[in-house]
Short mmCIF file of C-alpha atoms in Angstrom, two decimals:
data_model
loop_
_atom_site.label_atom_id
_atom_site.label_comp_id
_atom_site.label_asym_id
_atom_site.label_seq_id
_atom_site.Cartn_x
_atom_site.Cartn_y
_atom_site.Cartn_z
CA MET O 1185 -30.06 3.34 1.88
CA VAL O 1186 -33.33 4.09 3.34
CA GLN O 1187 -34.94 1.62 0.77
CA LEU O 1188 -32.64 -1.04 2.09
CA ILE O 1189 -33.33 -0.25 5.82
CA ASN O 1190 -36.96 -0.24 4.91
CA ASN O 1191 -36.96 -3.67 3.26
CA ARG O 1192 -36.59 -4.92 7.00
CA ASN O 1193 -34.56 -8.36 6.05
CA ASP O 1194 -31.18 -9.13 7.52
CA ARG O 1195 -29.13 -8.87 4.30
CA SER O 1196 -30.54 -5.60 3.29
CA THR O 1197 -29.83 -4.19 6.75
CA GLU O 1198 -26.42 -5.52 6.90
CA ILE O 1199 -25.69 -3.88 3.28
CA ALA O 1200 -27.10 -0.49 4.53
CA ALA O 1201 -24.83 -0.75 7.34
CA LEU O 1202 -21.91 -1.35 5.34
CA LEU O 1203 -22.47 1.58 3.11
CA ALA O 1204 -22.70 3.79 6.30
CA CYS O 1205 -19.37 2.35 7.02
CA VAL O 1206 -17.93 3.03 3.81
CA LEU O 1207 -19.36 6.51 3.80
CA PHE O 1208 -18.21 7.44 7.37
CA VAL O 1209 -14.66 5.79 6.82
CA CYS O 1210 -14.09 8.41 3.95
CA ILE O 1211 -15.50 11.29 6.23
CA GLU O 1212 -13.12 10.54 9.15
CA ALA O 1213 -9.92 9.67 6.57
CA MET O 1214 -10.96 13.34 4.91
CA GLN O 1215 -10.59 14.83 8.37
CA SER O 1216 -7.22 13.27 8.95
CA ASN O 1217 -8.75 10.89 11.59
CA THR O 1218 -6.84 8.05 10.55
CA ASN O 1219 -7.41 5.80 13.96
CA GLN O 1220 -10.96 6.42 13.56
CA ALA O 1221 -11.15 5.58 10.02
CA LEU O 1222 -9.27 2.15 10.40
CA ALA O 1223 -11.30 1.39 13.30
CA LEU O 1224 -14.53 1.68 11.14
CA PHE O 1225 -13.01 -0.07 8.59
CA ARG O 1226 -12.07 -3.25 10.55
CA LYS O 1227 -15.43 -3.15 12.17
CA GLY O 1228 -16.96 -3.36 8.55
CA ASN O 1229 -14.19 -5.78 7.52
CA THR O 1230 -15.37 -7.97 10.20
CA LEU O 1231 -19.02 -7.80 9.51
CA LEU O 1232 -18.11 -8.88 5.67
CA ASN O 1233 -16.17 -11.77 7.06
CA SER O 1234 -19.37 -12.53 9.55
CA ILE O 1235 -21.72 -12.56 6.43
CA ALA O 1236 -19.78 -15.01 4.15
CA GLU O 1237 -19.43 -17.53 7.12
CA HIS O 1238 -23.26 -17.65 7.03
CA VAL O 1239 -23.86 -18.04 3.53
CA GLY O 1240 -22.70 -20.48 1.01
CA PRO O 1241 -20.50 -19.38 -1.80
CA LEU O 1242 -23.25 -19.69 -4.40
CA ASP O 1243 -25.31 -17.36 -2.29
CA LEU O 1244 -22.84 -14.88 -2.28
CA THR O 1245 -23.54 -14.12 -6.10
CA GLN O 1246 -27.47 -13.96 -5.97
CA GLY O 1247 -30.25 -11.69 -5.00
CA VAL O 1248 -29.25 -8.86 -2.55
CA SER O 1249 -25.97 -10.67 -1.84
CA ALA O 1250 -24.62 -10.20 -5.16
CA VAL O 1251 -24.66 -6.52 -4.03
CA LEU O 1252 -21.98 -7.26 -1.49
CA MET O 1253 -20.08 -9.35 -3.95
CA THR O 1254 -19.98 -6.95 -6.79
CA ASP O 1255 -20.05 -3.42 -5.17
CA ILE O 1256 -19.18 -3.54 -1.36
CA ALA O 1257 -16.82 -6.20 -1.08
CA PRO O 1258 -14.34 -4.86 -3.71
CA ILE O 1259 -14.44 -1.53 -1.99
CA PHE O 1260 -13.53 -2.97 1.60
CA ARG O 1261 -10.96 -5.11 -0.25
CA ARG O 1262 -9.69 -1.72 -1.74
CA PHE O 1263 -9.51 -0.10 1.98
CA GLY O 1264 -7.54 -3.32 2.88
CA VAL O 1265 -5.00 -2.66 0.28
CA LEU O 1266 -4.33 1.00 1.58
CA SER O 1267 -4.57 -0.20 5.25
CA ALA O 1268 -1.79 -2.76 4.72
CA LEU O 1269 0.34 -0.05 2.54
CA TRP O 1270 -0.21 2.54 5.73
CA GLY O 1271 1.24 0.03 7.90
CA SER O 1272 -2.10 -1.57 9.41
CA PRO O 1273 -2.68 -5.01 7.64
CA VAL O 1274 -6.80 -6.51 8.39
CA GLU O 1275 -7.99 -10.11 8.07
CA PRO O 1276 -8.33 -10.62 4.45
CA LEU O 1277 -11.94 -10.78 2.63
CA SER O 1278 -11.06 -14.54 1.85
CA ALA O 1279 -14.58 -15.72 1.70
CA TRP O 1280 -15.03 -13.08 -1.01
CA PHE O 1281 -11.84 -13.52 -2.77
CA LYS O 1282 -10.41 -16.46 -3.17
CA PRO O 1283 -6.89 -16.64 -0.76
CA PRO O 1284 -3.65 -16.92 -3.68
CA SER O 1285 -1.96 -20.04 -3.92
CA GLU O 1286 0.33 -21.69 -6.44
CA GLY O 1287 -1.26 -21.31 -9.92
CA ASP O 1288 -4.65 -20.00 -8.27
CA LEU O 1289 -4.15 -15.90 -8.24
CA PRO O 1290 -6.85 -13.75 -9.78
CA SER O 1291 -6.32 -14.18 -13.65
CA VAL O 1292 -5.05 -11.61 -15.62
CA PRO O 1293 -7.09 -10.81 -18.71
CA LEU O 1294 -5.69 -12.02 -22.62
CA SER O 1295 -5.88 -8.23 -22.84
CA PHE O 1296 -7.43 -5.01 -21.10
CA SER O 1297 -9.82 -3.27 -22.85
CA THR O 1298 -9.80 -0.02 -20.22
CA LEU O 1299 -7.98 1.52 -17.74
CA ALA O 1300 -10.68 0.37 -15.36
CA GLU O 1301 -9.92 -3.61 -16.00
CA ALA O 1302 -6.20 -2.89 -15.58
CA ARG O 1303 -6.52 -1.30 -12.06
CA CYS O 1304 -8.69 -4.05 -10.87
CA GLY O 1305 -5.90 -6.03 -11.90
CA ILE O 1306 -3.26 -4.04 -10.14
CA TYR O 1307 -5.42 -3.86 -6.93
CA ASP O 1308 -6.21 -8.02 -7.01
CA LEU O 1309 -2.32 -8.55 -7.22
CA THR O 1310 -1.51 -5.78 -4.71
CA ASP O 1311 -3.88 -7.47 -2.31
CA ALA O 1312 -2.40 -10.59 -3.07
CA SER O 1313 1.24 -9.74 -2.37
CA GLN O 1314 0.40 -7.88 0.70
CA GLY O 1315 -0.79 -11.13 1.84
CA PHE O 1316 2.43 -12.68 1.10
CA THR O 1317 4.57 -10.24 2.58
CA MET O 1318 2.78 -10.25 5.64
CA ALA O 1319 3.14 -14.24 5.93
CA VAL O 1320 6.77 -13.87 5.38
CA PHE O 1321 7.00 -11.33 7.87
CA MET O 1322 5.18 -13.44 10.43
CA TYR O 1323 8.00 -16.38 8.96
CA ARG O 1324 11.14 -14.45 9.60
CA LYS O 1325 9.69 -13.73 13.24
CA GLU O 1326 9.85 -17.42 14.22
CA VAL O 1327 13.18 -18.55 16.16
CA ASN O 1328 13.44 -21.52 14.41
CA PRO O 1329 11.21 -21.59 11.30
CA ASP O 1330 10.20 -24.59 9.34
CA PRO O 1331 12.11 -25.21 6.21
CA ALA O 1332 8.92 -26.53 4.25
CA SER O 1333 7.09 -23.04 5.04
CA GLU O 1334 9.67 -21.32 3.38
CA LYS O 1335 9.37 -23.88 0.31
CA VAL O 1336 5.49 -22.96 0.18
CA LEU O 1337 6.47 -19.05 0.36
CA LEU O 1338 8.87 -19.29 -2.70
CA ARG O 1339 6.20 -21.08 -4.63
CA GLU O 1340 3.96 -18.15 -3.94
CA GLN O 1341 6.38 -15.79 -4.42
CA HIS O 1342 6.89 -17.18 -7.92
CA CYS O 1343 3.32 -17.37 -8.48
CA ILE O 1344 2.74 -13.70 -7.81
CA LEU O 1345 5.72 -12.29 -10.01
CA ALA O 1346 4.69 -14.58 -13.00
CA HIS O 1347 1.13 -12.69 -12.68
CA LEU O 1348 2.59 -9.08 -11.96
CA SER O 1349 4.71 -9.86 -15.34
CA GLN O 1350 1.98 -10.89 -16.95
CA TRP O 1351 -0.16 -8.08 -15.87
CA GLY O 1352 2.75 -5.28 -16.95
CA ARG O 1353 2.58 -7.09 -20.54
CA LYS O 1354 -0.94 -6.56 -21.12
CA PHE O 1355 -0.87 -3.25 -19.50
CA GLN O 1356 1.85 -1.84 -21.68
CA ALA O 1357 -0.30 -3.43 -24.96
CA LEU O 1358 -3.34 -1.48 -23.55
CA HIS O 1359 -0.80 1.66 -23.28
CA THR O 1360 0.48 1.19 -27.00
CA ARG O 1361 -3.14 0.50 -28.53
CA LEU O 1362 -4.58 3.71 -27.01
CA GLY O 1363 -1.62 5.83 -28.06
CA THR O 1364 -1.99 9.31 -28.10
CA SER O 1365 -6.01 9.41 -27.87
CA VAL O 1366 -5.73 9.05 -24.11
CA SER O 1367 -6.70 12.40 -22.20
CA LEU O 1368 -4.21 13.87 -19.73
CA ALA O 1369 -6.22 12.77 -16.67
CA GLU O 1370 -5.94 8.96 -18.42
CA ALA O 1371 -2.14 9.63 -19.14
CA GLN O 1372 -2.11 10.23 -15.44
CA MET O 1373 -3.60 7.09 -14.44
CA PHE O 1374 -1.60 4.96 -16.58
CA ALA O 1375 1.48 6.48 -14.65
CA ILE O 1376 0.29 5.54 -11.35
CA TYR O 1377 -0.43 2.00 -12.15
CA ARG O 1378 2.82 1.63 -13.82
CA MET O 1379 4.33 3.20 -10.46
CA SER O 1380 2.07 0.52 -8.29
CA HIS O 1381 3.40 -2.54 -10.46
CA MET O 1382 6.85 -1.21 -9.91
CA VAL O 1383 6.32 -0.80 -6.19
CA VAL O 1384 4.71 -4.38 -5.94
CA THR O 1385 7.22 -6.22 -8.27
CA ILE O 1386 9.97 -4.85 -5.73
CA TRP O 1387 8.03 -5.75 -2.61
CA VAL O 1388 7.40 -9.34 -3.77
CA SER O 1389 11.11 -9.93 -5.24
CA SER O 1390 12.78 -8.55 -2.09
CA ALA O 1391 10.27 -10.24 0.43
CA LEU O 1392 12.09 -13.33 1.20
CA ALA O 1393 15.82 -11.76 0.89
CA ASP O 1394 17.67 -12.13 3.95
CA PHE O 1395 19.44 -8.69 3.90
CA GLU O 1396 18.24 -4.77 3.09
CA THR O 1397 20.84 -4.56 0.93
CA SER O 1398 19.40 -6.68 -1.73
CA LEU O 1399 16.83 -3.85 -2.56
CA ASP O 1400 20.22 -1.93 -3.84
CA SER O 1401 19.71 -3.93 -7.18
CA TYR O 1402 16.41 -2.22 -7.68
CA SER O 1403 17.70 1.24 -8.48
CA ASN O 1404 16.58 1.39 -11.79
CA LEU O 1405 13.05 1.01 -10.71
CA PHE O 1406 13.10 3.41 -7.94
CA GLU O 1407 14.64 6.11 -10.06
CA SER O 1408 11.83 5.25 -12.52
CA ILE O 1409 8.78 5.48 -10.03
CA VAL O 1410 10.49 8.97 -9.05
CA ARG O 1411 10.77 10.25 -12.51
CA GLU O 1412 7.18 8.91 -13.24
CA ALA O 1413 5.94 10.85 -9.81
CA ALA O 1414 7.76 14.24 -10.73
CA ILE O 1415 5.99 14.28 -14.38
CA LEU O 1416 2.58 13.56 -12.24
CA VAL O 1417 3.29 16.56 -10.28
CA GLU O 1418 4.25 18.86 -13.12
CA SER O 1419 1.37 17.77 -15.26
CA ALA O 1420 -1.09 18.50 -12.41
CA SER O 1421 -0.85 22.24 -13.40
CA ASP O 1422 -1.66 21.57 -16.61
CA LEU O 1423 -5.30 20.00 -15.67
CA PRO O 1424 -8.55 22.15 -16.38
CA PRO O 1425 -9.77 23.91 -13.44
CA THR O 1426 -12.36 21.47 -12.74
CA ASP O 1427 -9.98 18.43 -12.63
CA VAL O 1428 -7.46 20.35 -10.64
CA ALA O 1429 -10.26 21.02 -8.02
CA SER O 1430 -11.06 17.26 -7.87
CA LEU O 1431 -7.13 16.81 -7.22
CA GLN O 1432 -7.28 18.74 -4.27
CA HIS O 1433 -7.22 17.82 -0.27
CA PHE O 1434 -7.96 14.11 -0.59
CA SER O 1435 -8.63 10.84 -2.57
CA PHE O 1436 -9.31 7.36 -2.01
CA GLU O 1437 -7.59 6.22 -4.64
CA MET O 1438 -3.81 4.98 -4.76
CA SER O 1439 -2.12 7.70 -6.48
CA PHE O 1440 2.06 8.34 -6.12
CA MET O 1441 1.96 8.76 -2.15
CA PRO O 1442 2.22 5.07 -1.53
CA PRO O 1443 4.75 4.70 -4.14
CA LEU O 1444 6.90 7.51 -3.27
CA TYR O 1445 6.58 6.49 0.19
CA PHE O 1446 7.76 2.86 -0.46
CA THR O 1447 10.72 4.67 -2.48
CA ALA O 1448 12.06 6.69 0.18
CA LEU O 1449 11.85 4.10 2.77
CA LYS O 1450 13.47 1.07 0.91
CA CYS O 1451 15.76 2.88 -1.40
CA ARG O 1452 18.99 4.11 0.20
CA SER O 1453 20.43 6.22 -2.21
CA PRO O 1454 20.61 9.90 -0.33
CA SER O 1455 19.68 11.97 -3.29
CA LEU O 1456 17.23 9.77 -4.91
CA ARG O 1457 15.10 9.23 -1.74
CA ARG O 1458 15.36 12.93 -0.78
CA ARG O 1459 13.94 13.66 -4.04
CA ALA O 1460 10.57 11.05 -3.15
CA VAL O 1461 10.23 12.99 0.12
CA ALA O 1462 10.25 16.26 -1.73
CA LEU O 1463 7.88 15.42 -4.19
CA MET O 1464 5.73 13.88 -1.18
CA LYS O 1465 5.86 17.29 0.39
CA GLN O 1466 4.82 19.14 -3.05
CA SER O 1467 1.57 17.02 -3.09
CA SER O 1468 -1.75 19.00 -2.68
CA ARG O 1469 -3.76 16.22 -0.91
CA ASN O 1470 -3.87 13.46 1.45
CA GLU O 1471 -4.61 9.89 0.21
CA GLY O 1472 -6.49 7.26 1.71
CA PHE O 1473 -5.42 6.62 5.52
CA TRP O 1474 -2.07 8.65 4.60
CA ASP O 1475 -1.75 11.85 6.22
CA LEU O 1476 0.62 14.24 4.12
CA ALA O 1477 2.40 15.86 6.96
CA GLN O 1478 2.56 12.62 9.12
CA THR O 1479 4.11 10.47 6.17
CA ALA O 1480 6.77 12.93 5.27
CA ARG O 1481 7.70 13.30 8.93
CA VAL O 1482 7.82 9.43 9.45
CA VAL O 1483 9.96 8.98 6.31
CA GLU O 1484 12.18 11.89 7.46
CA ARG O 1485 12.98 10.27 10.96
CA VAL O 1486 13.57 6.41 9.36
CA ILE O 1487 16.47 8.63 7.07
CA GLU O 1488 17.55 10.04 9.97
CA LEU O 1489 17.96 6.63 11.95
CA GLU O 1490 19.46 5.05 9.13
CA GLU O 1491 22.07 7.79 8.10
CA VAL O 1492 23.71 7.81 11.20
CA ASP O 1493 27.35 7.61 10.61
CA LEU O 1494 26.74 7.59 6.63
CA LEU O 1495 30.06 8.86 5.77
CA SER O 1496 31.92 5.84 6.97
CA SER O 1497 29.62 3.56 5.22
CA SER O 1498 31.61 1.18 2.46
CA LEU O 1499 28.51 1.03 0.22
CA ARG O 1500 28.13 3.53 -2.56
CA ASP O 1501 24.93 4.08 -4.96
CA ALA O 1502 25.61 4.82 -8.64
CA ARG O 1503 26.60 8.25 -8.00
CA GLY O 1504 29.29 7.15 -5.83
CA ASP O 1505 27.20 8.60 -2.66
CA PRO O 1506 27.52 6.67 0.58
CA MET O 1507 24.31 4.41 1.47
CA PRO O 1508 23.55 3.13 5.05
CA GLU O 1509 25.24 -0.37 6.11
CA GLU O 1510 23.02 -3.24 6.57
CA SER O 1511 23.46 -2.85 10.51
CA ARG O 1512 21.58 0.60 10.27
CA ARG O 1513 18.92 -0.19 7.77
CA ILE O 1514 15.16 -0.42 9.23
CA ARG O 1515 13.47 -3.20 7.79
CA HIS O 1516 9.92 -2.49 8.67
CA ALA O 1517 8.47 1.20 9.92
CA PHE O 1518 4.82 0.96 11.39
CA PHE O 1519 3.31 3.91 12.73
CA ASP O 1520 0.30 4.97 14.72
CA GLU O 1521 -1.48 8.37 15.73
CA VAL O 1522 -2.36 9.74 19.30
CA VAL O 1523 -4.38 12.85 19.93
CA LEU O 1524 -3.66 14.79 22.85
CA PRO O 1525 -6.14 16.67 25.10
CA THR O 1526 -4.66 19.75 23.49
CA GLY O 1527 -6.02 18.50 20.16
CA ARG O 1528 -2.38 18.23 18.86
CA LYS O 1529 -1.39 14.88 17.07
CA GLN O 1530 1.81 12.74 17.83
CA THR O 1531 2.71 9.67 15.82
CA THR O 1532 4.35 6.55 17.28
CA LEU O 1533 6.79 5.22 15.02
CA THR O 1534 7.89 1.49 15.62
CA CYS O 1535 11.06 0.41 13.39
CA VAL O 1536 12.13 -3.36 13.29
CA LYS O 1537 15.89 -3.88 12.21
CA ARG O 1538 18.52 -6.58 12.68
CA ALA O 1539 20.09 -6.76 15.79
CA PRO O 1540 23.86 -6.67 16.29
CA GLY O 1541 23.41 -9.95 18.73
CA PRO O 1542 22.02 -13.00 19.55
CA GLU O 1543 18.46 -11.78 19.29
CA LEU O 1544 17.14 -11.60 15.51
CA TRP O 1545 15.69 -8.45 15.61
CA GLU O 1546 15.79 -5.10 17.33
CA THR O 1547 12.60 -2.81 17.88
CA ILE O 1548 13.08 1.10 18.33
CA VAL O 1549 9.63 2.88 19.46
CA GLU O 1550 9.65 6.86 18.75
CA VAL O 1551 7.07 9.25 19.57
CA LEU O 1552 6.83 12.53 16.63
CA ASP O 1553 5.38 15.48 17.25
CA THR O 1554 3.92 15.95 13.60
CA GLU O 1555 2.62 19.31 14.81
CA ILE O 1556 -1.15 18.94 13.48
CA VAL O 1557 -3.59 20.59 15.42
CA ILE O 1558 -7.54 19.79 15.21
#
């Protein structure tokens, strides 16, 4: 970084600033200062987009700018995926990574030779999917949506699902080819990427559905996510001491927290979503912008809101247990944190659900005390 600063040219200085931004985003996130980490990330993301506006597409791949393309922009793209999954989407890095359109998503290789290639693929598709779901969210907020817009979204949905299916086939082929030669840590990464693939598939498949009850048809995938996560939690005790130490406290890799969070929110089978919450609480580390205690409390409150008068519901899961009616289901949940003068952190939870009256949506805002003192 010192060498970059000493070069005394604009591009080197910008790269140094972005590297420092990455460092301090990680430091703030490790200390559970989520708002500060997100604020720094947004500034870096804005700087990256600003740089791209002043250089041509060819220049992005040459000279010192190539460092931005090959090393720094992918880091910020990964931050963007984690931020969106956390509930705080940002402007996409569209000049660095071509935005998805029909037949124009990041291509899936004919085969994966390594787990790293598979990881890049699922991050690309997750990023494209969060952009798609946000477009759907904005479309749903329109009072008189344009039918032509829905047709565009349907085409994009079909395209992303086709790429997800292709990724799944190549990923399974890689797993079959490597067989038992993988280490325990690699086997865990296979499980993590498989869970991520299932989550994104459900996410995209259900995005345009009119009702939250449509998610009940994905119960088998939700069950698989919880089963994979349970195996991961159990296998952590079998890792060598050096690997176990690396699992403690914090990671910026997507692991099983986002899939379990998604399952606990969107799977309305009472027993299955509670198993997901229990597994979240067994984790010994925070992931990305996700604070373990805060995330678990948010999920538990959403479950409480949805399960009011649960016994009177006519809907049942595969075990015959009652599930929340459509009118009780939260379609979107966003949360943010506020640090009080005493050092205690409070979480502001915003839930969006269908309104019973003429209004399309009802918004519920609550303040949760997550009992974290800094």
